[in-house]
Coordinates of C-alpha atoms in Angstrom, one line a residue:
Chain A
M21 CA 111.8 -5.0 135.4
A22 CA 113.7 -4.4 138.6
S23 CA 111.9 -2.9 141.6
P24 CA 111.8 0.9 141.5
A25 CA 114.3 2.4 143.8
W26 CA 112.4 5.6 144.4
H27 CA 109.0 6.8 145.7
Y28 CA 108.7 9.6 143.2
V29 CA 110.3 10.8 140.0
L30 CA 110.2 14.5 139.8
K31 CA 111.0 16.3 136.6
F32 CA 113.0 19.5 137.1
I33 CA 114.1 22.1 134.6
I34 CA 117.0 24.5 135.0
T35 CA 116.8 27.8 133.1
G36 CA 118.5 31.1 133.0
D37 CA 120.7 33.2 130.8
A38 CA 123.7 31.7 128.9
A39 CA 126.8 31.1 131.0
V40 CA 125.2 31.6 134.4
G41 CA 126.3 28.0 135.4
K42 CA 123.2 25.9 134.8
S43 CA 125.2 22.9 133.5
S44 CA 127.7 23.3 136.3
L45 CA 125.0 23.2 138.9
L46 CA 123.7 20.0 137.4
V47 CA 127.1 18.3 137.2
R48 CA 127.8 19.4 140.8
L49 CA 124.6 17.8 141.9
T50 CA 124.9 14.5 140.0
D51 CA 128.7 13.9 139.9
Q52 CA 129.9 16.0 142.8
R53 CA 132.5 17.7 140.7
F54 CA 133.0 21.2 139.2
L55 CA 132.8 21.6 135.5
A56 CA 135.2 24.3 134.6
N57 CA 134.7 26.1 131.2
P58 CA 132.1 23.8 129.9
D59 CA 131.0 24.2 126.3
P60 CA 127.6 25.8 125.8
T61 CA 124.8 23.3 126.3
L62 CA 123.5 22.3 123.0
G63 CA 119.8 21.6 123.0
V64 CA 119.1 19.8 126.2
E65 CA 120.9 17.5 128.5
F66 CA 119.6 15.4 131.4
G67 CA 121.0 14.3 134.7
S68 CA 119.4 12.2 137.4
K69 CA 120.0 12.0 141.0
L70 CA 118.4 10.2 143.9
L71 CA 117.7 12.4 146.9
T72 CA 116.4 11.2 150.2
L73 CA 114.2 13.7 151.9
P74 CA 114.2 13.6 155.6
G75 CA 110.8 13.5 157.3
P76 CA 108.6 11.2 159.3
E77 CA 109.2 8.6 156.7
A78 CA 112.2 9.1 154.5
T79 CA 111.2 9.6 150.9
V80 CA 113.4 8.7 148.1
I81 CA 112.9 10.8 145.0
K82 CA 114.6 10.5 141.7
L83 CA 115.2 14.0 140.4
Q84 CA 115.3 14.1 136.7
C85 CA 116.9 17.4 135.7
W86 CA 116.6 18.8 132.3
D87 CA 119.4 21.2 131.7
T88 CA 118.3 23.5 128.9
A89 CA 120.3 25.7 126.6
G90 CA 120.5 29.4 127.4
T91 CA 121.6 30.3 123.8
E92 CA 118.9 32.0 121.7
S93 CA 119.0 29.3 119.0
F94 CA 117.6 26.7 121.3
R95 CA 115.3 28.7 123.5
S96 CA 112.3 27.2 121.7
I97 CA 113.5 23.8 122.7
T98 CA 113.7 24.9 126.3
R99 CA 110.0 26.1 126.1
S100 CA 108.9 22.7 124.9
Y101 CA 110.2 21.1 128.1
Y102 CA 108.4 23.4 130.6
R103 CA 105.1 21.6 130.3
G104 CA 106.4 18.4 131.9
A105 CA 108.2 20.0 134.8
A106 CA 107.2 19.8 138.4
G107 CA 110.1 22.1 139.6
C108 CA 112.2 24.8 138.1
L109 CA 115.5 26.3 139.0
L110 CA 115.8 29.9 137.8
V111 CA 119.5 30.5 137.8
Y112 CA 121.3 33.8 137.6
D113 CA 124.9 34.8 138.2
V114 CA 125.4 37.0 141.3
T115 CA 128.1 39.0 139.5
S116 CA 126.0 39.8 136.4
R117 CA 123.1 42.2 136.9
R118 CA 121.8 41.4 133.4
S119 CA 121.4 37.8 134.2
F120 CA 119.3 38.7 137.3
D121 CA 117.2 41.2 135.4
N122 CA 116.5 38.6 132.7
I123 CA 115.1 36.2 135.4
R124 CA 111.8 38.1 134.8
T125 CA 111.6 37.0 131.2
W126 CA 112.5 33.5 132.1
L127 CA 109.9 33.5 134.8
E128 CA 107.3 34.8 132.3
D129 CA 108.3 31.9 130.0
V130 CA 107.8 29.4 132.9
R131 CA 104.5 30.9 133.9
T132 CA 103.2 30.8 130.3
H133 CA 104.3 27.3 129.4
A134 CA 104.6 25.3 132.6
D135 CA 102.0 23.7 135.0
A136 CA 100.5 26.3 137.3
H137 CA 101.7 24.5 140.3
V138 CA 105.4 24.3 139.3
S139 CA 107.7 25.0 142.2
C140 CA 110.3 27.6 141.3
I141 CA 113.5 28.3 143.2
L142 CA 115.6 31.3 142.4
V143 CA 119.3 30.4 142.5
G144 CA 122.0 33.0 142.7
N145 CA 125.0 31.1 141.4
K146 CA 128.8 31.8 141.5
V147 CA 128.9 33.2 145.1
D148 CA 132.4 31.8 145.3
L149 CA 133.5 34.7 143.0
C150 CA 132.6 37.2 145.7
Q151 CA 134.5 35.5 148.4
G152 CA 138.2 34.7 149.0
D153 CA 141.3 36.8 148.5
D154 CA 140.4 38.6 145.3
P155 CA 136.7 39.0 145.4
K156 CA 134.8 40.1 142.3
E157 CA 132.2 42.8 142.8
R158 CA 128.8 41.5 143.5
A159 CA 126.2 42.9 141.1
V160 CA 123.1 41.4 142.8
P161 CA 122.7 42.0 146.6
T162 CA 121.2 39.0 148.4
E163 CA 118.5 41.2 149.9
L164 CA 117.3 42.4 146.5
A165 CA 117.0 38.8 145.2
E166 CA 115.4 37.7 148.4
Q167 CA 112.7 40.4 148.1
F168 CA 112.1 39.7 144.5
A169 CA 111.7 36.0 145.3
A170 CA 109.2 36.8 148.0
E171 CA 107.2 39.1 145.8
E172 CA 107.0 36.5 143.0
G173 CA 106.4 33.5 145.4
L174 CA 109.7 31.8 144.6
L175 CA 112.0 30.0 146.9
F176 CA 115.4 31.5 147.0
T177 CA 119.0 30.5 147.7
E178 CA 122.5 31.4 146.8
A179 CA 124.9 28.7 145.7
S180 CA 128.3 27.9 144.2
A181 CA 128.7 25.1 141.7
R182 CA 132.5 25.5 142.2
S183 CA 132.5 24.9 145.9
G184 CA 129.3 22.9 146.0
E185 CA 127.9 25.3 148.6
G186 CA 124.1 25.4 148.6
V187 CA 123.7 23.2 145.5
E188 CA 122.1 20.1 146.9
A189 CA 120.1 22.3 149.3
A190 CA 118.6 24.2 146.4
F191 CA 117.4 21.0 144.7
T192 CA 116.2 19.5 148.0
R193 CA 114.2 22.6 149.0
A194 CA 112.4 22.7 145.6
A195 CA 111.8 19.0 145.8
Q196 CA 110.3 19.3 149.3
E197 CA 107.9 22.0 148.1
V198 CA 106.8 19.8 145.1
L199 CA 106.2 16.9 147.5
A200 CA 104.2 19.0 149.8
K201 CA 102.0 20.0 146.8
V202 CA 101.8 16.4 145.7
R203 CA 100.6 15.4 149.1
G204 CA 98.2 18.3 149.2
G205 CA 96.7 16.8 146.0
K206 CA 97.7 19.7 143.7
F207 CA 99.4 17.4 141.2
D208 CA 97.1 15.0 139.5
D209 CA 99.2 12.0 138.5
D210 CA 97.5 11.5 135.2
R211 CA 97.6 15.1 134.1
S212 CA 101.0 16.2 135.2
P213 CA 103.8 14.4 133.6
G214 CA 106.3 16.0 136.0
V215 CA 105.5 13.8 138.9
K216 CA 105.5 10.0 138.7
L217 CA 104.8 7.8 141.6
S218 CA 106.5 4.4 141.7
K219 CA 104.2 1.4 141.5
P220 CA 102.1 1.0 144.7
G221 CA 103.5 -1.6 147.0
A222 CA 106.8 -1.9 145.2
A223 CA 109.6 -2.8 147.5
L224 CA 112.4 -0.3 148.0
P225 CA 115.7 -2.1 147.6
V226 CA 118.2 -1.2 150.4
D227 CA 121.2 -0.7 148.2
A228 CA 119.3 1.0 145.4
T229 CA 121.2 2.9 142.8
T230 CA 120.0 4.3 139.5
R231 CA 121.8 1.4 137.7
N232 CA 119.2 -1.0 139.1
Q233 CA 116.4 0.4 137.0
C234 CA 118.1 0.2 133.7
C235 CA 116.9 -3.2 132.6
S236 CA 113.5 -2.8 131.0
V237 CA 114.7 -4.2 127.7
Chain B
M10 CA 127.7 -4.0 113.4
A11 CA 127.2 -0.3 113.5
S12 CA 127.5 -0.3 117.3
F13 CA 131.0 -1.9 117.6
R14 CA 132.4 1.4 118.8
V15 CA 130.5 1.1 122.0
F16 CA 132.7 -1.7 123.2
T17 CA 135.8 -1.6 121.1
S18 CA 137.8 0.5 118.6
A19 CA 138.0 0.0 114.8
E20 CA 141.6 -1.2 115.1
E21 CA 140.9 -3.7 117.8
L22 CA 137.9 -5.0 115.9
L23 CA 140.1 -5.4 112.8
D24 CA 142.7 -7.4 114.8
L25 CA 140.0 -9.6 116.2
L26 CA 138.5 -10.2 112.8
V27 CA 141.9 -11.0 111.3
R28 CA 142.6 -13.5 114.1
R29 CA 139.2 -15.1 113.5
F30 CA 140.0 -15.4 109.8
W31 CA 143.0 -17.5 110.5
I32 CA 141.2 -19.7 112.9
Q33 CA 142.5 -23.3 113.1
P34 CA 139.5 -25.4 113.9
S35 CA 140.1 -28.7 115.7
P36 CA 138.1 -31.3 113.9
P37 CA 136.2 -34.1 115.6
P38 CA 138.3 -37.2 116.1
G39 CA 138.2 -40.2 113.8
L40 CA 137.7 -38.5 110.4
A41 CA 139.2 -40.0 107.3
P42 CA 141.7 -37.7 105.5
A43 CA 139.1 -36.9 102.8
E44 CA 136.4 -36.2 105.4
H45 CA 138.9 -34.1 107.3
E46 CA 139.6 -32.0 104.4
A47 CA 136.0 -31.5 103.6
W48 CA 135.3 -30.6 107.2
V49 CA 138.0 -28.0 107.3
A50 CA 136.8 -26.5 104.0
C51 CA 133.3 -26.2 105.4
T52 CA 134.1 -24.7 108.8
Q53 CA 137.1 -22.6 108.0
Q54 CA 135.8 -21.2 104.8
G55 CA 132.5 -20.5 106.5
V56 CA 134.2 -18.5 109.1
Q57 CA 136.4 -16.7 106.6
R58 CA 133.4 -15.8 104.5
S59 CA 131.7 -14.3 107.5
V60 CA 134.8 -12.3 108.3
L61 CA 134.9 -10.9 104.8
H62 CA 131.3 -10.1 105.1
A63 CA 132.0 -8.2 108.3
F64 CA 134.7 -6.2 106.5
G65 CA 132.2 -5.3 103.9
C66 CA 129.8 -4.1 106.6
I67 CA 132.4 -1.9 108.2
L68 CA 133.3 -0.4 104.9
Q69 CA 129.7 0.4 104.1
L70 CA 129.2 1.9 107.5
D71 CA 130.5 5.2 106.3
D72 CA 131.0 6.5 109.7
M73 CA 134.8 6.7 110.1
S74 CA 136.8 9.8 110.7
P75 CA 139.2 10.6 107.8
T76 CA 142.3 9.8 109.9
D77 CA 141.4 6.5 111.4
S78 CA 139.6 5.4 108.2
L79 CA 142.7 5.8 106.0
C80 CA 144.7 3.6 108.5
I81 CA 142.0 1.0 108.6
L82 CA 141.7 0.9 104.9
E83 CA 145.4 0.4 104.4
R84 CA 145.4 -2.5 106.8
M85 CA 142.4 -4.1 105.1
K86 CA 144.1 -3.8 101.8
D87 CA 147.3 -5.4 103.1
F88 CA 145.3 -8.1 104.7
I89 CA 143.5 -9.0 101.5
A90 CA 146.7 -9.1 99.6
A91 CA 148.4 -11.2 102.2
A92 CA 145.6 -13.6 102.6
H93 CA 145.4 -14.5 99.0
V94 CA 141.7 -14.3 99.1
A95 CA 140.0 -14.9 95.9
G96 CA 136.5 -15.2 94.7
P97 CA 133.7 -12.7 94.3
E98 CA 133.8 -11.6 97.9
A99 CA 137.4 -10.4 97.6
H100 CA 136.7 -8.5 94.4
H101 CA 133.7 -6.9 96.0
L102 CA 135.8 -6.0 99.0
Q103 CA 138.6 -4.6 96.9
S104 CA 136.2 -2.3 95.0
L105 CA 134.6 -1.2 98.3
I106 CA 138.1 -0.3 99.7
E107 CA 139.0 1.6 96.5
H108 CA 135.8 3.5 96.7
A109 CA 136.3 4.3 100.4
V110 CA 139.8 5.5 99.9
N111 CA 138.7 7.8 97.2
A112 CA 135.8 9.1 99.3
V113 CA 138.0 10.0 102.3
D114 CA 138.1 13.8 102.3
L115 CA 141.1 14.9 104.3
P116 CA 140.5 18.4 105.6
S117 CA 141.9 20.8 103.1
E118 CA 143.2 24.2 103.9
D119 CA 141.2 26.9 102.3
D120 CA 143.4 29.2 100.2
S121 CA 141.0 31.9 99.4
E122 CA 142.4 34.2 102.0
A123 CA 143.3 36.9 99.5
L124 CA 140.0 36.7 97.8
R125 CA 138.3 37.0 101.1
E126 CA 140.1 40.2 102.1
A127 CA 139.4 41.7 98.7
V128 CA 135.6 41.1 98.9
T129 CA 134.6 41.4 102.5
D130 CA 136.0 44.9 102.8
K131 CA 133.7 46.2 100.2
M132 CA 130.6 44.0 100.5
Q133 CA 127.6 45.3 102.5
L134 CA 125.1 42.8 104.0
R135 CA 122.1 44.2 102.2
E136 CA 123.9 44.2 98.8
I137 CA 123.5 40.4 98.8
E138 CA 120.1 39.4 97.5
P139 CA 118.2 37.7 100.4
L140 CA 117.6 34.6 98.3
E141 CA 121.3 34.3 97.5
L142 CA 122.3 34.7 101.2
A143 CA 119.7 32.1 102.1
R144 CA 121.2 29.8 99.5
Q145 CA 124.8 30.3 100.7
L146 CA 123.8 29.8 104.3
T147 CA 122.0 26.7 103.3
I148 CA 125.0 25.3 101.5
M149 CA 127.1 26.0 104.6
E150 CA 124.7 24.3 107.0
N151 CA 123.9 21.5 104.7
G152 CA 127.7 20.8 104.3
L153 CA 128.1 20.6 108.1
F154 CA 125.0 18.5 108.5
R155 CA 126.2 16.0 105.9
R156 CA 129.3 15.3 108.0
I157 CA 127.3 13.8 110.8
R158 CA 128.0 10.1 111.0
L159 CA 126.5 7.2 112.9
A160 CA 129.6 7.3 115.1
D161 CA 128.6 10.8 116.2
C162 CA 125.2 9.6 117.2
V163 CA 126.6 6.6 119.0
Q164 CA 129.0 8.9 120.9
R165 CA 126.2 11.3 121.9
A166 CA 124.0 8.4 123.1
T167 CA 126.8 6.7 125.1
E168 CA 126.7 7.2 128.9
H169 CA 129.5 9.2 130.4
S170 CA 131.0 10.1 127.0
A171 CA 133.2 13.1 126.6
E172 CA 131.2 14.5 123.8
N173 CA 132.8 17.7 122.9
S174 CA 134.3 17.5 119.5
D175 CA 131.9 15.5 117.3
N176 CA 130.2 16.7 114.1
F177 CA 127.1 17.7 116.0
T178 CA 129.2 20.1 118.0
R179 CA 130.7 21.5 114.8
F180 CA 127.3 22.0 113.4
V181 CA 125.8 23.6 116.4
S182 CA 128.8 25.9 117.2
T183 CA 128.3 27.5 113.8
N184 CA 124.6 27.5 114.0
I185 CA 124.4 29.3 117.4
K186 CA 126.5 32.2 115.9
I187 CA 123.8 33.0 113.4
P188 CA 121.4 34.7 115.8
L189 CA 124.3 36.7 117.3
W190 CA 125.3 37.9 113.8
V191 CA 121.7 38.8 113.0
A192 CA 121.3 40.7 116.2
Q193 CA 124.6 42.5 115.8
S194 CA 123.8 43.6 112.2
I195 CA 120.5 45.1 113.4
L196 CA 122.0 46.8 116.4
N197 CA 124.9 48.3 114.5
E198 CA 122.5 50.6 112.7
D199 CA 121.9 53.8 114.7
R200 CA 118.6 54.9 113.2
S201 CA 115.4 53.0 113.7
Q202 CA 114.3 53.1 110.0
R203 CA 117.7 51.6 109.1
R204 CA 117.4 49.0 111.7
A205 CA 113.9 48.1 110.4
K206 CA 115.5 47.7 106.9
V207 CA 117.9 45.1 108.3
V208 CA 115.1 43.4 110.2
K209 CA 113.1 43.1 107.0
Y210 CA 116.1 41.9 105.2
W211 CA 116.6 39.0 107.7
I212 CA 112.9 38.2 107.6
A213 CA 113.3 37.8 103.8
V214 CA 116.3 35.6 104.3
A215 CA 114.4 33.4 106.8
D216 CA 111.5 33.2 104.4
R217 CA 113.8 32.0 101.6
C218 CA 115.4 29.5 103.9
R219 CA 111.9 28.2 104.7
A220 CA 111.3 27.7 101.0
L221 CA 114.6 25.8 100.7
N222 CA 113.6 23.5 103.6
N223 CA 116.5 25.0 105.6
F224 CA 114.7 24.9 108.9
S225 CA 117.9 25.3 110.8
T226 CA 118.9 28.8 109.6
M227 CA 115.3 29.8 109.6
A228 CA 115.0 28.9 113.3
A229 CA 118.2 30.7 114.1
I230 CA 117.1 33.9 112.4
H231 CA 113.7 33.7 114.0
A232 CA 115.4 33.1 117.4
A233 CA 117.4 36.3 116.9
L234 CA 114.4 38.4 116.0
S235 CA 112.3 37.1 118.9
A236 CA 115.1 37.5 121.4
P237 CA 114.5 40.2 124.0
F238 CA 117.3 42.5 122.8
I239 CA 115.7 42.7 119.3
S240 CA 112.0 42.3 120.2
R241 CA 112.1 45.1 122.7
L242 CA 113.0 47.7 119.9
K243 CA 109.5 49.1 119.6
R244 CA 110.4 52.0 117.3
T245 CA 112.2 49.7 114.9
W246 CA 109.3 47.3 114.7
T247 CA 106.8 50.1 113.8
H248 CA 108.7 50.4 110.5
V249 CA 108.3 46.8 109.6
S250 CA 105.3 46.4 107.3
Q251 CA 102.5 43.8 107.6
R252 CA 103.8 41.9 104.7
Y253 CA 107.0 41.1 106.5
M254 CA 105.3 40.5 109.8
G255 CA 103.2 37.9 108.0
M256 CA 106.4 36.2 106.8
L257 CA 107.8 36.2 110.3
A258 CA 104.6 34.8 111.7
A259 CA 104.8 31.9 109.2
C260 CA 108.3 31.1 110.6
A261 CA 107.1 31.5 114.1
R262 CA 104.2 29.1 113.5
I263 CA 106.6 26.4 112.3
M264 CA 108.9 26.9 115.3
D265 CA 106.0 26.9 117.8
S266 CA 107.0 24.6 120.6
G267 CA 103.4 23.6 121.5
K268 CA 102.5 19.9 121.5
S269 CA 106.1 19.0 121.2
F270 CA 106.7 21.0 118.0
R271 CA 103.7 19.5 116.3
N272 CA 103.7 22.1 113.5
Y273 CA 107.3 21.5 112.7
R274 CA 107.3 17.7 112.9
R275 CA 103.9 16.9 111.5
V276 CA 103.4 19.7 109.0
A277 CA 106.6 21.4 107.9
L278 CA 109.0 18.5 108.0
A279 CA 106.5 16.0 106.9
A280 CA 105.7 18.0 103.8
A281 CA 109.3 18.9 103.0
V282 CA 111.2 16.8 100.4
P283 CA 114.9 16.5 100.9
P284 CA 117.4 18.1 100.5
G285 CA 117.0 20.4 103.5
V286 CA 118.5 21.1 106.9
P287 CA 116.4 20.0 109.9
F288 CA 116.2 22.0 113.2
M289 CA 119.1 20.6 115.2
G290 CA 117.5 21.2 118.7
I291 CA 114.9 18.5 118.1
L292 CA 117.4 16.0 116.8
L293 CA 119.7 16.5 119.8
S294 CA 116.7 16.2 122.1
S295 CA 115.8 12.8 120.5
L296 CA 119.3 11.6 121.0
Q297 CA 119.3 12.8 124.5
F298 CA 116.1 10.8 125.2
I299 CA 117.8 7.6 123.9
H300 CA 120.9 8.5 126.0
D301 CA 118.9 9.0 129.2
G302 CA 116.2 6.4 128.7
T303 CA 118.3 3.4 127.8
P304 CA 121.5 2.2 129.5
D305 CA 124.6 1.0 127.5
Y306 CA 124.7 -2.3 129.3
V307 CA 122.0 -4.6 130.6
C308 CA 122.6 -6.0 134.0
Y309 CA 119.2 -7.6 134.4
I310 CA 117.4 -9.9 132.0
P311 CA 113.8 -11.2 132.2
G312 CA 113.6 -14.3 134.3
P313 CA 111.4 -17.4 133.9
N314 CA 108.7 -16.1 136.2
G315 CA 108.4 -12.7 134.7
N316 CA 110.7 -11.2 137.3
S317 CA 114.2 -10.0 136.4
V318 CA 117.4 -11.7 137.3
P319 CA 120.8 -10.2 137.4
V320 CA 123.2 -11.0 134.6
L321 CA 126.1 -13.1 135.9
G322 CA 129.6 -11.9 135.0
T323 CA 130.1 -9.0 132.5
P324 CA 127.0 -6.9 131.8
L325 CA 125.6 -7.5 128.4
V326 CA 125.8 -4.8 125.7
N327 CA 122.4 -3.3 125.3
F328 CA 121.9 -3.8 121.6
N329 CA 118.4 -2.5 121.7
K330 CA 119.8 0.9 122.5
W331 CA 122.2 0.9 119.5
R332 CA 119.4 -0.3 117.3
K333 CA 117.5 2.8 118.4
V334 CA 120.5 5.0 117.6
C335 CA 120.7 3.4 114.1
E336 CA 117.0 4.0 113.5
F337 CA 117.5 7.6 114.6
M338 CA 120.3 8.0 112.1
D339 CA 118.3 6.3 109.3
D340 CA 115.0 8.1 109.9
S341 CA 116.0 11.5 111.0
V342 CA 119.5 12.3 109.8
K343 CA 120.3 10.3 106.6
P344 CA 117.3 11.5 104.6
W345 CA 118.5 15.1 105.0
Q346 CA 122.1 14.4 104.0
K347 CA 121.6 14.9 100.3
P348 CA 123.5 17.8 98.8
F349 CA 121.7 20.8 97.4
N350 CA 121.9 21.5 93.8
L351 CA 123.1 25.1 94.5
H352 CA 126.1 26.9 93.2
V353 CA 128.7 28.0 95.8
L354 CA 129.5 31.7 95.5
P355 CA 133.0 32.0 97.2
P356 CA 132.7 35.8 97.9
V357 CA 129.4 35.3 99.7
Q358 CA 130.7 32.3 101.6
A359 CA 133.8 34.3 102.6
Y360 CA 131.5 37.1 103.7
I361 CA 129.5 34.8 105.9
E362 CA 132.5 33.2 107.4
D363 CA 133.9 36.6 108.1
A364 CA 130.7 37.8 109.7
L365 CA 130.4 34.7 111.9
G366 CA 134.0 35.2 112.9
T367 CA 133.1 38.6 114.5
V368 CA 130.6 37.1 117.0
N369 CA 131.4 34.9 119.9
P370 CA 128.8 33.1 122.0
S371 CA 129.7 34.2 125.5
Q372 CA 128.1 36.0 128.3
E373 CA 130.2 39.1 127.5
F374 CA 128.9 39.2 123.9
D375 CA 125.4 38.8 125.2
E376 CA 125.8 41.7 127.6
G377 CA 127.3 43.7 124.7
L378 CA 124.2 43.1 122.6
W379 CA 122.0 44.1 125.6
N380 CA 123.9 47.3 126.1
M381 CA 123.7 48.1 122.4
S382 CA 119.9 47.5 122.5
L383 CA 119.5 49.8 125.4
L384 CA 121.6 52.4 123.8
R385 CA 119.7 52.3 120.5
E386 CA 116.3 52.6 122.1
P387 CA 116.5 53.5 125.7
G388 CA 113.5 52.5 127.6
P389 CA 113.1 52.0 131.3
R390 CA 116.7 50.9 132.0
D391 CA 115.3 47.7 133.2
W392 CA 112.2 46.4 134.8
L393 CA 113.4 46.8 138.3
E394 CA 113.2 50.6 138.1
T395 CA 109.5 50.4 137.3
S396 CA 108.7 47.6 139.7
G397 CA 110.0 49.4 142.8
V398 CA 112.1 46.5 144.0
E399 CA 115.2 48.6 143.5
K400 CA 114.3 51.0 146.4
A401 CA 114.6 48.2 149.0

């Protein structure tokens, strides 16, 4: 087994209505590209990304993101993955009021099925559609979403998977909150499958990439 | 053998095997002519036998697409003819090829267009007996499920694959339309009693699917009935009797996601005897775990002191991963690929196809269902009005 290249593995889930851009956000985070017209996610897909969080000592975390289907058929699959999550991105489309209104049902799902300490960030995606020469009408004002997030105790940001704006920041902020909880002792390593600590004392290779850990066979 | 597609194509593999077949071994020096002949016979024939064996394996893989398989089969046939191969292996191979050629089902165009127009205009959903609709949906889903090949699993599990047109996708893109159709048929009725009748009808269909081991359609119908745009219709649900609520609860228990779908995996699926159609979401998740958890290539191997050392040169194909994929195919997919002994009713099949053609999984369609739901039973327009956030 190669030395782990991270301090923590954090399991994140991305949920929200169909077609709000969940997969696109994930692909933007992991591959730095924009996924135009993706097929609906079927079941569940994963992506991982190493993020270095600034701080007194730089912390390398491996974000393992579970991108779940928004279509009705696979909603039950989505639910079964909540339990293992340390963080959750609740995504809506800023041009679709319905997708924002439905955040409440998604949040209920998360609260029912996930760990009580899961860190949630509300992400208003597709802000690029409301900018530029031919802007589309915004259906969800920033202030409204901000207030809702504050009332529900969620982090909040707006983002665009197309331009990349705010995407990494969304994941980083949620990860920082999770880490703060971990350090505060809220996540018990044995109990919460969403957070994994790398082996104590394991060296952190300088040129670490995810490829390096692939050799446990 | 099954994992050759990971690193090569069927054509290239065939080329390599043919080249291997014609291998000219260089014998050790100093052999007498008789010894030399014996040596050649041993080595060359050994190689040739293993090549023929490899052909046999490819033929029995049963995972080729109709187009590339016909071309490969032709080439194999030509090769055997040209190589003057004799003996039991060759006969065996020839019969395998014949069998495979006959089994190739080229996509045929359906010519029941006229029939379809004739029947679908007149037929009403609830005129079809729930059991019959369940059967026909089962035939449809079973047919799509049986097309899934090992190559599809390999493709899904491969890192960075463009996985958009495999047989899984074909299955799922039909399956995700079922909940939309169910919801639409309910919301099309303007009176709550009539909507309740359609709800009860679908519960009956889901119940019959359950009895047929068609967990896929059952899950899709259950998903529709528990989706917010249907579950919020309080007036409709008051007209649904306890008997039907009980049937629905039985489906809900099976699809309960708790303990990683324990009820489904350990109880329902374990007790079911094929044929049947499994719930695709769980199968795709399992493949995704293989995809994410195991790399395609190994770049480190265990070293002498228990540490790991980098592989020099080209990374090694991670056969452990492909073994896992084969196990997945053998344990979770193949057992369910038996055909049902059910009779196809073309008018009902045409009706289903027609109905699924009217729905379209998209955000707009979703919004449409929502608006219909709010129109049928207006409640608080949405939660924001009652929560007071709106005033901000």
